[in-house]
Amino acid sequence: MSTIECNIVEVCIFCFSETGPMFLLLRRSKTDRIYPDTWQMVSGSIEGNETALKASLRELDEETGLVPERYWLVPHMNTFLNPKRDVVHISAVFAAQVPVGSLPTLSPEHYEFEWCSMDRAKQLLVWPGQVQALNIIHEY
């Protein structure tokens, strides 16, 4: 029987450009052991006794080096199955507004980034839960 774990966080990074909101997506390393070469939001594991909030801010810094101007907990939980471990993950989703023109400093976990319109981000994201989170953030 599958187990359930709530030890992952995700962060949707966005800015407001002259043409509207833009969302930052990161492309996973081609050699990543799970989901290589896919586009995603910032994501990572909660470590030790961290809260989800602290873990999300740490992951944001580690994966992009960006500092948010504003930060929210999104009223959405993403879920996915890790078939190798037979674990259903439930992840808290946060939204980070950064200044327009911000350029991330990528960690080795990713090799490419793109600032995307809403439509482009929906084309690149592979997980429906991340698209749903994007819709919620966009509506707010």
Coordinates of C-alpha atoms in Angstrom, one line a residue:
M1 CA 0.0 0.0 0.0
S2 CA 1.3 3.5 -0.8
T3 CA 2.3 5.8 2.0
I4 CA 1.6 9.6 2.1
E5 CA 4.3 12.1 2.8
C6 CA 4.1 15.9 3.2
N7 CA 7.7 16.9 3.0
I8 CA 8.0 18.8 -0.3
V9 CA 7.4 22.4 -1.0
E10 CA 7.0 24.3 -4.3
V11 CA 7.4 28.0 -5.1
C12 CA 5.9 29.8 -8.1
I13 CA 8.0 32.8 -8.9
F14 CA 6.5 35.7 -10.8
C15 CA 6.9 39.4 -11.7
F16 CA 4.7 42.0 -13.3
S17 CA 6.1 43.1 -16.6
E18 CA 4.7 45.8 -19.0
T19 CA 2.8 43.1 -20.8
G20 CA 1.4 41.4 -17.7
P21 CA 2.5 38.7 -15.2
M22 CA 5.5 36.6 -16.1
F23 CA 6.3 33.3 -14.4
L24 CA 9.7 31.8 -13.9
L25 CA 10.2 28.2 -14.8
L26 CA 13.3 26.1 -14.3
R27 CA 14.4 23.1 -16.4
R28 CA 15.6 20.1 -14.5
S29 CA 19.1 18.7 -15.2
K30 CA 19.2 16.1 -18.0
T31 CA 20.9 13.7 -15.6
D32 CA 18.4 14.1 -12.7
R33 CA 17.4 10.7 -11.4
I34 CA 13.6 11.5 -11.4
Y35 CA 11.9 13.7 -14.1
P36 CA 15.0 14.8 -16.0
D37 CA 14.8 17.6 -18.5
T38 CA 11.3 18.7 -17.4
W39 CA 10.1 22.2 -16.7
Q40 CA 9.0 23.1 -13.2
M41 CA 8.6 25.6 -10.4
V42 CA 11.1 25.7 -7.6
S43 CA 10.7 22.6 -5.5
G44 CA 12.4 20.7 -2.8
S45 CA 12.3 18.8 0.4
I46 CA 11.6 20.0 4.0
E47 CA 14.8 19.2 6.0
G48 CA 14.9 18.2 9.7
N49 CA 12.6 20.4 11.8
E50 CA 12.1 23.1 9.2
T51 CA 8.6 24.5 8.7
A52 CA 7.2 24.5 5.1
L53 CA 7.6 28.2 5.0
K54 CA 11.3 28.1 6.0
A55 CA 12.0 25.2 3.6
S56 CA 10.3 27.1 0.7
L57 CA 12.4 30.2 1.3
R58 CA 15.6 28.1 1.5
E59 CA 14.7 26.3 -1.7
L60 CA 14.0 29.6 -3.4
D61 CA 17.4 30.9 -2.4
E62 CA 19.3 27.7 -3.3
E63 CA 17.7 27.2 -6.7
T64 CA 17.5 30.8 -7.9
G65 CA 19.3 33.2 -5.5
L66 CA 16.2 35.5 -5.8
V67 CA 14.8 37.4 -2.9
P68 CA 11.0 37.9 -3.0
E69 CA 9.4 41.4 -2.6
R70 CA 6.1 39.7 -1.5
Y71 CA 5.4 36.1 -0.5
W72 CA 2.2 34.1 0.0
L73 CA 1.0 30.6 0.9
V74 CA -1.2 29.5 -2.1
P75 CA -4.5 27.8 -1.1
H76 CA -3.6 24.7 -3.1
M77 CA -1.8 21.5 -2.3
N78 CA -0.1 19.7 -5.2
T79 CA -0.1 15.9 -5.1
F80 CA 1.9 13.3 -7.1
L81 CA 3.0 9.7 -6.9
N82 CA 6.7 8.7 -6.7
P83 CA 6.4 5.2 -8.3
K84 CA 9.9 4.2 -7.3
R85 CA 9.2 4.6 -3.6
D86 CA 5.4 4.0 -3.8
V87 CA 4.8 7.3 -2.0
V88 CA 2.1 9.8 -2.6
H89 CA 3.6 13.3 -2.0
I90 CA 1.5 16.3 -0.9
S91 CA 3.3 19.5 -1.3
A92 CA 2.5 23.0 -0.1
V93 CA 2.7 25.7 -2.7
F94 CA 4.0 29.3 -2.2
A95 CA 4.1 32.3 -4.5
A96 CA 7.0 34.7 -4.7
Q97 CA 6.8 38.1 -6.4
V98 CA 10.2 39.4 -7.5
P99 CA 11.2 42.6 -9.3
V100 CA 10.8 42.7 -13.0
G101 CA 14.1 41.9 -14.7
S102 CA 15.3 39.5 -12.0
L103 CA 17.8 36.9 -13.3
P104 CA 18.1 33.7 -11.3
T105 CA 21.4 32.1 -10.4
L106 CA 20.7 28.4 -11.1
S107 CA 21.9 25.6 -8.9
P108 CA 23.2 22.4 -10.5
E109 CA 19.7 20.9 -10.2
H110 CA 18.6 23.0 -13.3
Y111 CA 20.3 24.1 -16.5
E112 CA 17.9 26.5 -18.1
F113 CA 15.2 29.0 -17.0
E114 CA 12.5 30.9 -18.9
W115 CA 10.3 33.9 -17.9
C116 CA 7.0 32.9 -19.4
S117 CA 3.6 34.3 -20.0
M118 CA 0.7 32.3 -18.4
D119 CA 0.0 30.5 -21.7
R120 CA 3.6 29.6 -22.3
A121 CA 4.0 28.3 -18.7
K122 CA 1.0 26.1 -19.1
Q123 CA 2.6 24.6 -22.2
L124 CA 5.8 23.8 -20.4
L125 CA 4.6 22.5 -17.1
V126 CA 4.0 18.7 -17.1
W127 CA 2.2 18.3 -13.8
P128 CA -1.5 19.3 -13.7
G129 CA -1.2 20.3 -10.0
Q130 CA 1.4 22.9 -10.9
V131 CA -0.9 24.3 -13.7
Q132 CA -3.8 24.5 -11.2
A133 CA -1.5 26.4 -8.7
L134 CA -0.5 28.7 -11.6
N135 CA -4.2 29.4 -12.3
I136 CA -4.9 30.2 -8.7
I137 CA -2.0 32.6 -8.4
H138 CA -2.9 34.2 -11.7
E139 CA -6.5 34.8 -10.5
Y140 CA -5.3 36.4 -7.3

